[in-house]
PDB file of C-alpha atoms in Angstrom:
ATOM      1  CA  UNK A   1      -6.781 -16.674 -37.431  1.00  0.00           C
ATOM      2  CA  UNK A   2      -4.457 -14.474 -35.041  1.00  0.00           C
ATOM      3  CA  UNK A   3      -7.455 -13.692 -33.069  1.00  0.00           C
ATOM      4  CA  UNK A   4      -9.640 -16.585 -32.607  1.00  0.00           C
ATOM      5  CA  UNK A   5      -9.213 -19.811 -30.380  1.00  0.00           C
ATOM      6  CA  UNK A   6     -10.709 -22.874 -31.019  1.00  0.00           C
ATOM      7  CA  UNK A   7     -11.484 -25.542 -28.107  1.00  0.00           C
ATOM      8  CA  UNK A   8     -12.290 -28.742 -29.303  1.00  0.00           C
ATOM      9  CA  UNK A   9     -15.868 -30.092 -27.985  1.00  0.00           C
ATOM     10  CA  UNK A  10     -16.073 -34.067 -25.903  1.00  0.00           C
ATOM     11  CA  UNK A  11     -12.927 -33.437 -23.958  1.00  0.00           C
ATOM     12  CA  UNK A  12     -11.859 -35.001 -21.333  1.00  0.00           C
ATOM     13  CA  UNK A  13     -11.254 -32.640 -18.160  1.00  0.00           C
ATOM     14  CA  UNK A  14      -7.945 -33.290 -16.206  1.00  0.00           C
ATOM     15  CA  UNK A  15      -8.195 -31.765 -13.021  1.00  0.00           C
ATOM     16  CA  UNK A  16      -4.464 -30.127 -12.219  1.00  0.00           C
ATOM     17  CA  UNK A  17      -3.887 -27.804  -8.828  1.00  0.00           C
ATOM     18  CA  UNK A  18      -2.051 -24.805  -9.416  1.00  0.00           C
ATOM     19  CA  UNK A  19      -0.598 -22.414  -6.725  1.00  0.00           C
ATOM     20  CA  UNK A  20      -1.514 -18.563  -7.118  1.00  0.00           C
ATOM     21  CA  UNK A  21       0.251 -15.984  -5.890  1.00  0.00           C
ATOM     22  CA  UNK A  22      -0.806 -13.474  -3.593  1.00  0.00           C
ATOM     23  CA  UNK A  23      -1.848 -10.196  -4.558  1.00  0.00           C
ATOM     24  CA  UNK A  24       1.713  -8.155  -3.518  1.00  0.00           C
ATOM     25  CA  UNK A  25       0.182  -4.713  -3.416  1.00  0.00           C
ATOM     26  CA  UNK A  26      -2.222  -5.966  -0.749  1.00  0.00           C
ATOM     27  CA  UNK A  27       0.406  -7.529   0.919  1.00  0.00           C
ATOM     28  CA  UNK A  28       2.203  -4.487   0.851  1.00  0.00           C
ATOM     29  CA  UNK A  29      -0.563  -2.818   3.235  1.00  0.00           C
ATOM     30  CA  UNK A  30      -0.206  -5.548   6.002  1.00  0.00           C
ATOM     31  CA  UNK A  31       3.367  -4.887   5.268  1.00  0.00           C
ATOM     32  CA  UNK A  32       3.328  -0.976   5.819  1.00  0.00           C
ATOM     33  CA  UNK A  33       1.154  -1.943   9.033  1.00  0.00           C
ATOM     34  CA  UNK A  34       4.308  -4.291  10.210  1.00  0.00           C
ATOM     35  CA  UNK A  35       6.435  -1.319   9.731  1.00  0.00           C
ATOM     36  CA  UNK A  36       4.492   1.044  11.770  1.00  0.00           C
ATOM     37  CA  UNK A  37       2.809  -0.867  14.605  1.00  0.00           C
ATOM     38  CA  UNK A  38       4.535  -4.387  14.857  1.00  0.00           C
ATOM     39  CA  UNK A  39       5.209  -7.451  12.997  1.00  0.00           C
ATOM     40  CA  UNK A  40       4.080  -9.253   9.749  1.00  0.00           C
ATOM     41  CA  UNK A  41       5.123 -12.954   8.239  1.00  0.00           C
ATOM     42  CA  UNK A  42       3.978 -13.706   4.596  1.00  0.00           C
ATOM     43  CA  UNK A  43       3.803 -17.622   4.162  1.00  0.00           C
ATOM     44  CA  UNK A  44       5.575 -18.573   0.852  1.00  0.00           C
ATOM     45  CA  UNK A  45       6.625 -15.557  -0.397  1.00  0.00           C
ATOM     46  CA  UNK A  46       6.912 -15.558  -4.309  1.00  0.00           C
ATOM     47  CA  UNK A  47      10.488 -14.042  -4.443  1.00  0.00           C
ATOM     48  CA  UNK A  48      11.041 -14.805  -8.212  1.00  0.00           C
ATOM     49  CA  UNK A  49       7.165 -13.575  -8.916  1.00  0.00           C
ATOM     50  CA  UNK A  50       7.056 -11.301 -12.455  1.00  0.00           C
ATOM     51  CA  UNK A  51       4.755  -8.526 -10.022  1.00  0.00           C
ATOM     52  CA  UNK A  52       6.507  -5.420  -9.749  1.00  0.00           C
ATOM     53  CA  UNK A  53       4.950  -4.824  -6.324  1.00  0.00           C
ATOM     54  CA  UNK A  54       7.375  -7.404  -4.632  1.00  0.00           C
ATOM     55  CA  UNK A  55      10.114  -4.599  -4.468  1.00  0.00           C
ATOM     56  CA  UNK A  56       8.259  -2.991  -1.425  1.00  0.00           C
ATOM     57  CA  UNK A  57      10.467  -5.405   0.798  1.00  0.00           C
ATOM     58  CA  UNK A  58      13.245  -3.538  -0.548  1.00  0.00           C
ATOM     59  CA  UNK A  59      11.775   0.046  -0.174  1.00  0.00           C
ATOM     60  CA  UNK A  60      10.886  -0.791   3.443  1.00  0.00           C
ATOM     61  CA  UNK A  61      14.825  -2.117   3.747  1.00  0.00           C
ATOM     62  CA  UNK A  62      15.538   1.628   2.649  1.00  0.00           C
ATOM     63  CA  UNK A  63      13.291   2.937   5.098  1.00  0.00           C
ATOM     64  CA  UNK A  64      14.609   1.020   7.929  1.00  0.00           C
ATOM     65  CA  UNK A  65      12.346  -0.843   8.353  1.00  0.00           C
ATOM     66  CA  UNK A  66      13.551  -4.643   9.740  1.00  0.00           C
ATOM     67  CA  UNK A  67      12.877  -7.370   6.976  1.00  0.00           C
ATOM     68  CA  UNK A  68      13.909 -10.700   7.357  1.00  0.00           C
ATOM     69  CA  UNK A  69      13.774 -13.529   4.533  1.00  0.00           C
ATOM     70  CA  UNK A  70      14.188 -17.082   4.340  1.00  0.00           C
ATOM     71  CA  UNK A  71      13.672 -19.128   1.307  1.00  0.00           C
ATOM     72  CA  UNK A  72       9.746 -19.795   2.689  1.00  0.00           C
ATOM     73  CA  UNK A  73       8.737 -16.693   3.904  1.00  0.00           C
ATOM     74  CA  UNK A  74       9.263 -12.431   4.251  1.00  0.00           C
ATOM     75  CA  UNK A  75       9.301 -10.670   7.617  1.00  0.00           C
ATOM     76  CA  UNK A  76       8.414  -7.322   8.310  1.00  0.00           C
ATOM     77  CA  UNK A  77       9.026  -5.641  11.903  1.00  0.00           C
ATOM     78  CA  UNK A  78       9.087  -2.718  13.236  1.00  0.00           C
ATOM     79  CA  UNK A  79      12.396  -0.879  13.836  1.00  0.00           C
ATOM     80  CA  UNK A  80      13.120   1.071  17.478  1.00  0.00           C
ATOM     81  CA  UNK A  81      14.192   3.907  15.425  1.00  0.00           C
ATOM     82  CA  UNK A  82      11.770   6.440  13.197  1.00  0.00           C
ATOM     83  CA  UNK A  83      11.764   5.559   9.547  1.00  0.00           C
ATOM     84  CA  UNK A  84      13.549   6.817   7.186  1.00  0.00           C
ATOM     85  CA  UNK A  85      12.745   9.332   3.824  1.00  0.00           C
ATOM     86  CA  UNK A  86      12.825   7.363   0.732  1.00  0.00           C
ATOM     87  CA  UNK A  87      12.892   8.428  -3.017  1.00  0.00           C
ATOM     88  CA  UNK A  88      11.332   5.751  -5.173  1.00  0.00           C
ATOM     89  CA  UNK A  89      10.338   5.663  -8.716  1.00  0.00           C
ATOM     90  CA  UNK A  90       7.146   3.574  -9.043  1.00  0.00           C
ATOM     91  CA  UNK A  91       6.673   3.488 -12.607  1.00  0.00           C
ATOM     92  CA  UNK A  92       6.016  -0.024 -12.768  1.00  0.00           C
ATOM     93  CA  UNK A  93       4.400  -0.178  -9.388  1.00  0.00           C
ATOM     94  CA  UNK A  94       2.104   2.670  -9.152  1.00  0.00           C
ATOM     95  CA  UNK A  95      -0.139   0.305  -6.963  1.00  0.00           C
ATOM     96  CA  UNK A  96       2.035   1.287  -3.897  1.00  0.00           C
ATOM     97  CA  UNK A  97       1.778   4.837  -3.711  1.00  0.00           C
ATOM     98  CA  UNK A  98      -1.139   5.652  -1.568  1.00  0.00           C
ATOM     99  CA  UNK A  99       0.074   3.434   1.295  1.00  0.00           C
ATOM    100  CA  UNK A 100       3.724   4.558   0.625  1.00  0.00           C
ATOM    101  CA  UNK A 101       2.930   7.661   0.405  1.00  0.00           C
ATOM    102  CA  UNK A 102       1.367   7.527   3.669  1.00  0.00           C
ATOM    103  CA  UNK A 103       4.083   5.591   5.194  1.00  0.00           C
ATOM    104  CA  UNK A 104       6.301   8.281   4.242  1.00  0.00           C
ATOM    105  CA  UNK A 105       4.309  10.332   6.630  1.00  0.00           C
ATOM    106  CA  UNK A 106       5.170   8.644   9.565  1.00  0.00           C
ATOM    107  CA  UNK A 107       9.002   8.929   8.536  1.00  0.00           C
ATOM    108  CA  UNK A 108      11.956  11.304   9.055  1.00  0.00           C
ATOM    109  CA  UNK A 109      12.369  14.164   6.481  1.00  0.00           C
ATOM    110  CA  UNK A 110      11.442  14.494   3.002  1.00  0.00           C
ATOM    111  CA  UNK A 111      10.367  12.020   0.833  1.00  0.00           C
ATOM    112  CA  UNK A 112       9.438  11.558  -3.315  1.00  0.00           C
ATOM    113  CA  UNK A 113       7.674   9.418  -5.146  1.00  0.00           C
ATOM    114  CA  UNK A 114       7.442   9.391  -8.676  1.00  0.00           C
ATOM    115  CA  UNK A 115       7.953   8.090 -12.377  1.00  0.00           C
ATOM    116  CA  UNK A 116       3.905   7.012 -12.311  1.00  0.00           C
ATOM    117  CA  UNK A 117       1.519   9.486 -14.251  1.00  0.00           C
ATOM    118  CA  UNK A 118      -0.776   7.514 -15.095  1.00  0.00           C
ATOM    119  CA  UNK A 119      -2.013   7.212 -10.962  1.00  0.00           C
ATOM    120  CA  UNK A 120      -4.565   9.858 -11.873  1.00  0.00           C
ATOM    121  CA  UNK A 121      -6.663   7.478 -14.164  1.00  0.00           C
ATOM    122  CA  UNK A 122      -6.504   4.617 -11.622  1.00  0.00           C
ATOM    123  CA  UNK A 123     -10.166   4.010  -9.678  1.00  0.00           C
ATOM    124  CA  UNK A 124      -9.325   7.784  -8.494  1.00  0.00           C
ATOM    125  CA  UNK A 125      -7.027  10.622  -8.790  1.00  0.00           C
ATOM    126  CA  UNK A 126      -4.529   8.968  -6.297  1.00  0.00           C
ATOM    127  CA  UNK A 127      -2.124  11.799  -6.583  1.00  0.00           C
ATOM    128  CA  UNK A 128      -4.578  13.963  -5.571  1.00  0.00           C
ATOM    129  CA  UNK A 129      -6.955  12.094  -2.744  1.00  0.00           C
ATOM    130  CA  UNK A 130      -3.466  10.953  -1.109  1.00  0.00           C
ATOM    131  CA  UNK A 131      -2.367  14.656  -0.725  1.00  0.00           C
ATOM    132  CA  UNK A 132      -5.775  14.927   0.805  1.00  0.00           C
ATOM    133  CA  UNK A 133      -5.467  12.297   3.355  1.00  0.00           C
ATOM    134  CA  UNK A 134      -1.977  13.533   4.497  1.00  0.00           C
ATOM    135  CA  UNK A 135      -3.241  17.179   4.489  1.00  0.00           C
ATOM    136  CA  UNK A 136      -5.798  16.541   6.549  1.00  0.00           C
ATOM    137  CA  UNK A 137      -3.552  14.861   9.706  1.00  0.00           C
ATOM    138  CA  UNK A 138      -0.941  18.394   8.914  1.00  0.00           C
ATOM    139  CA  UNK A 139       1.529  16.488   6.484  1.00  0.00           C
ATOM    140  CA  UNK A 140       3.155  19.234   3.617  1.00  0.00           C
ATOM    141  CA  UNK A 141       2.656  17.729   0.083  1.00  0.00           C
ATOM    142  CA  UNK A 142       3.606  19.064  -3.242  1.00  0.00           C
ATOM    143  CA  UNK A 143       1.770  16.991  -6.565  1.00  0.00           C
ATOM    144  CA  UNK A 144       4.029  16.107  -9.324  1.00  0.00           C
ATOM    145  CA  UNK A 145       3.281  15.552 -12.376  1.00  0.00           C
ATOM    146  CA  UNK A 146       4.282  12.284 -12.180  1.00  0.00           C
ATOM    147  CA  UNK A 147       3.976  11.773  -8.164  1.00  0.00           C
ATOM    148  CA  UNK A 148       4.451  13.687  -4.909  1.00  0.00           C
ATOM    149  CA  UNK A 149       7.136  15.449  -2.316  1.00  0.00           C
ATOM    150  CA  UNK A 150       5.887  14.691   1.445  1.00  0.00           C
ATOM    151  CA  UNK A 151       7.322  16.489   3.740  1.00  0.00           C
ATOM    152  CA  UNK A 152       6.042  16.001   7.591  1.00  0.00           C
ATOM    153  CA  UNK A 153       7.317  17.408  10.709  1.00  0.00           C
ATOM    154  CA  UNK A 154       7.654  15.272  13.889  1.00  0.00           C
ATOM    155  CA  UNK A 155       6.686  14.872  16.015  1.00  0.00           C
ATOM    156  CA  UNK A 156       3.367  14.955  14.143  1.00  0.00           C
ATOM    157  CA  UNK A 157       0.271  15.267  16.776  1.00  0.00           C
ATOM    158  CA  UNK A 158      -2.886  13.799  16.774  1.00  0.00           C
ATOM    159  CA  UNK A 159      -4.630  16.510  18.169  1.00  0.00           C
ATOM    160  CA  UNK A 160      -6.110  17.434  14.848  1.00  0.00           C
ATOM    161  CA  UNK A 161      -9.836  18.229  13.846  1.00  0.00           C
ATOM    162  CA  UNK A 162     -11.875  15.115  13.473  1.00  0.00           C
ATOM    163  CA  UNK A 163     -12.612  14.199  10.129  1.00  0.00           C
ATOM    164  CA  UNK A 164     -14.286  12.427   7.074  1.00  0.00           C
ATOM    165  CA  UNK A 165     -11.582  10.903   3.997  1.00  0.00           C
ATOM    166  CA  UNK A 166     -13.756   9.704   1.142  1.00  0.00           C
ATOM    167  CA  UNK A 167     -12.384   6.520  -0.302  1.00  0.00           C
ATOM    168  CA  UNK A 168     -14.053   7.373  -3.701  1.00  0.00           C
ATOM    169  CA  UNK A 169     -14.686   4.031  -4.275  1.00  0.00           C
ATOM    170  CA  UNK A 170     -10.552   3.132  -4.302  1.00  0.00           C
ATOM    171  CA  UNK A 171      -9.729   0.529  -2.380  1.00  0.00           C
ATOM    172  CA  UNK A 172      -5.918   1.103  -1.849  1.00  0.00           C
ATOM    173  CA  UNK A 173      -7.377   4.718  -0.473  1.00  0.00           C
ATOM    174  CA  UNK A 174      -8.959   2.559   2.424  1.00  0.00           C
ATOM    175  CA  UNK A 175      -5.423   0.948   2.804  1.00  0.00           C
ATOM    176  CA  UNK A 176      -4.121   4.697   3.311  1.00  0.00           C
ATOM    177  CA  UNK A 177      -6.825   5.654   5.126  1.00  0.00           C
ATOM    178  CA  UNK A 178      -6.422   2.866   7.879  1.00  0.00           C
ATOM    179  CA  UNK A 179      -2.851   3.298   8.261  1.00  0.00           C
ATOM    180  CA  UNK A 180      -3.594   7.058   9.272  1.00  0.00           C
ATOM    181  CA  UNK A 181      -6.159   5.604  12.092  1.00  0.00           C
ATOM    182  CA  UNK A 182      -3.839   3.209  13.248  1.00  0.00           C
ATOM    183  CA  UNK A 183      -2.024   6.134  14.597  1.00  0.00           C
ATOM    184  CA  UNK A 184      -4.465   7.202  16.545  1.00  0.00           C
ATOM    185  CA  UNK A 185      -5.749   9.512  14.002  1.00  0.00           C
ATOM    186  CA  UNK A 186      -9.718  11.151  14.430  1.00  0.00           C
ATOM    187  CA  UNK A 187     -10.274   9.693  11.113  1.00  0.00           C
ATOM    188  CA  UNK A 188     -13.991   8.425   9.356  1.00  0.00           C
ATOM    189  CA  UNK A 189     -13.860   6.550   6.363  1.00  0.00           C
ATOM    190  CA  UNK A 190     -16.388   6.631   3.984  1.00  0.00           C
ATOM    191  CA  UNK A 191     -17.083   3.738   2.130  1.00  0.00           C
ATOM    192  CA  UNK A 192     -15.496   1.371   3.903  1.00  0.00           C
ATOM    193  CA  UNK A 193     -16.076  -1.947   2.481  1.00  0.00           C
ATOM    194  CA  UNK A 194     -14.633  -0.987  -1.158  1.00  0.00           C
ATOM    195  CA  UNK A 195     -11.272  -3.257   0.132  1.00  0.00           C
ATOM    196  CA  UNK A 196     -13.684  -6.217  -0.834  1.00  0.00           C
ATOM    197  CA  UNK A 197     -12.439  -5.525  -4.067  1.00  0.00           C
ATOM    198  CA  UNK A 198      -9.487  -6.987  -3.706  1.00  0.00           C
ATOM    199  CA  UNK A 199      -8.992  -8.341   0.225  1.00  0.00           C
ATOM    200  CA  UNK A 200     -11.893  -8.601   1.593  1.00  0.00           C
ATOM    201  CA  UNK A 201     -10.339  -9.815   4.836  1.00  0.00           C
ATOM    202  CA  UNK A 202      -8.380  -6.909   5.361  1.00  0.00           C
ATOM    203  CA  UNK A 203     -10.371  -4.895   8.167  1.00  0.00           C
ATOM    204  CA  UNK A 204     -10.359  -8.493  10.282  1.00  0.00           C
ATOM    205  CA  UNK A 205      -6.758  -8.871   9.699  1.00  0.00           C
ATOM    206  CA  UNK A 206      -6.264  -5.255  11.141  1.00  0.00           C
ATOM    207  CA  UNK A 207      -8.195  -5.972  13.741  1.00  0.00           C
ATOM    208  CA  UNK A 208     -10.369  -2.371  12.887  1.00  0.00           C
ATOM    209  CA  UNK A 209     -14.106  -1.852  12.807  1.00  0.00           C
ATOM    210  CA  UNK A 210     -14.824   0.807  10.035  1.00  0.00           C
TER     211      UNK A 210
END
């Protein structure tokens, strides 16, 4: 019938390799790093991939963000000038906005992003635990329905009260978190280790011990 698949028994096995692509959200955390603190290459770059997630090399165009591309690989640097406020609707990449979000903390005037709902039934309310990262380092946020207005002031200081983000078991919350404490931020995370859900190398990469 429509719903059952049938695998004929004795087989023989052909043994085929198969190239998978990279998970882009992830990617998009080194890439939010790049933007911030330096430089990031991504090795075979799956420009025609059907993920959503690979328009963050455009959003980080917007933001000003340098990004280079040749038909192997995707650059992201670090511009000499502040970044820039970005509107984005991430309907069909809702997977972005806690590190966006953040991002849009380190940049010049007000940003939105929205179109994606359904971010409060992801592992966590991430409307609501994002607005309580950037709260906590003095960054204005207003919840949408659908999203969030950030709205920092610069130069924003570091001289804030240490503190304690709970990750609430979201892994792309520990993304966001980490960007905050790569600038220089008095920030614990709790729970750590819940980015071995889905890049497991990602504290080595970032060269932080949390």
């Amino acid at each position: 019938g429509q719903n059952k698949i049938t695998i004929a028994a004795h087989q023989k096995v052909k043994i085929n390799s198969y190239p998978v692509e990279s998970d882009l959200s992830s990617s998009f955390a080194i890439a939010a790093f790049a933007a911030l603190n330096g430089q990031a290459r991504f090795q075979h770059f799956p420009f025609k991939s059907l993920q959503p997630d690979k328009v963050f090399l455009q959003i980080l165009k917007r933001m000003g963000a340098l990004v280079e591309t040749t038909s192997e690989w995707a650059q992201v640097s670090q511009s000499k000038e502040l970044l820039q406020a970005v509107h984005c609707n991430l309907n069909d990449c809702p997977d972005l906005f806690p590190v966006l979000a953040t991002l849009c903390a380190f940049a010049r005037g007000a940003s939105q992003l929205d179109g994606a709902p359904h971010l409060i039934f992801k592992e966590s309310n991430r409307i609501e635990k994002t607005a309580e990262l950037l709260n906590a380092i003095g960054v204005k946020t207003q919840i949408l329905p659908d999203g969030m207005r950030i709205t920092p002031h610069h130069p924003l200081t570091t001289q804030v009260k240490p503190f304690e983000f709970d990750t609430d078991h979201d892994h792309r919350l520990a993304f966001a978190a980490a960007l905050v404490a790569s600038q220089g931020f008095p920030i614990q995370i709790t729970n750590p280790q819940v980015v071995t859900k889905s890049f497991p190398e990602f504290w080595d990469i970032v060269r932080m011990n949390f």
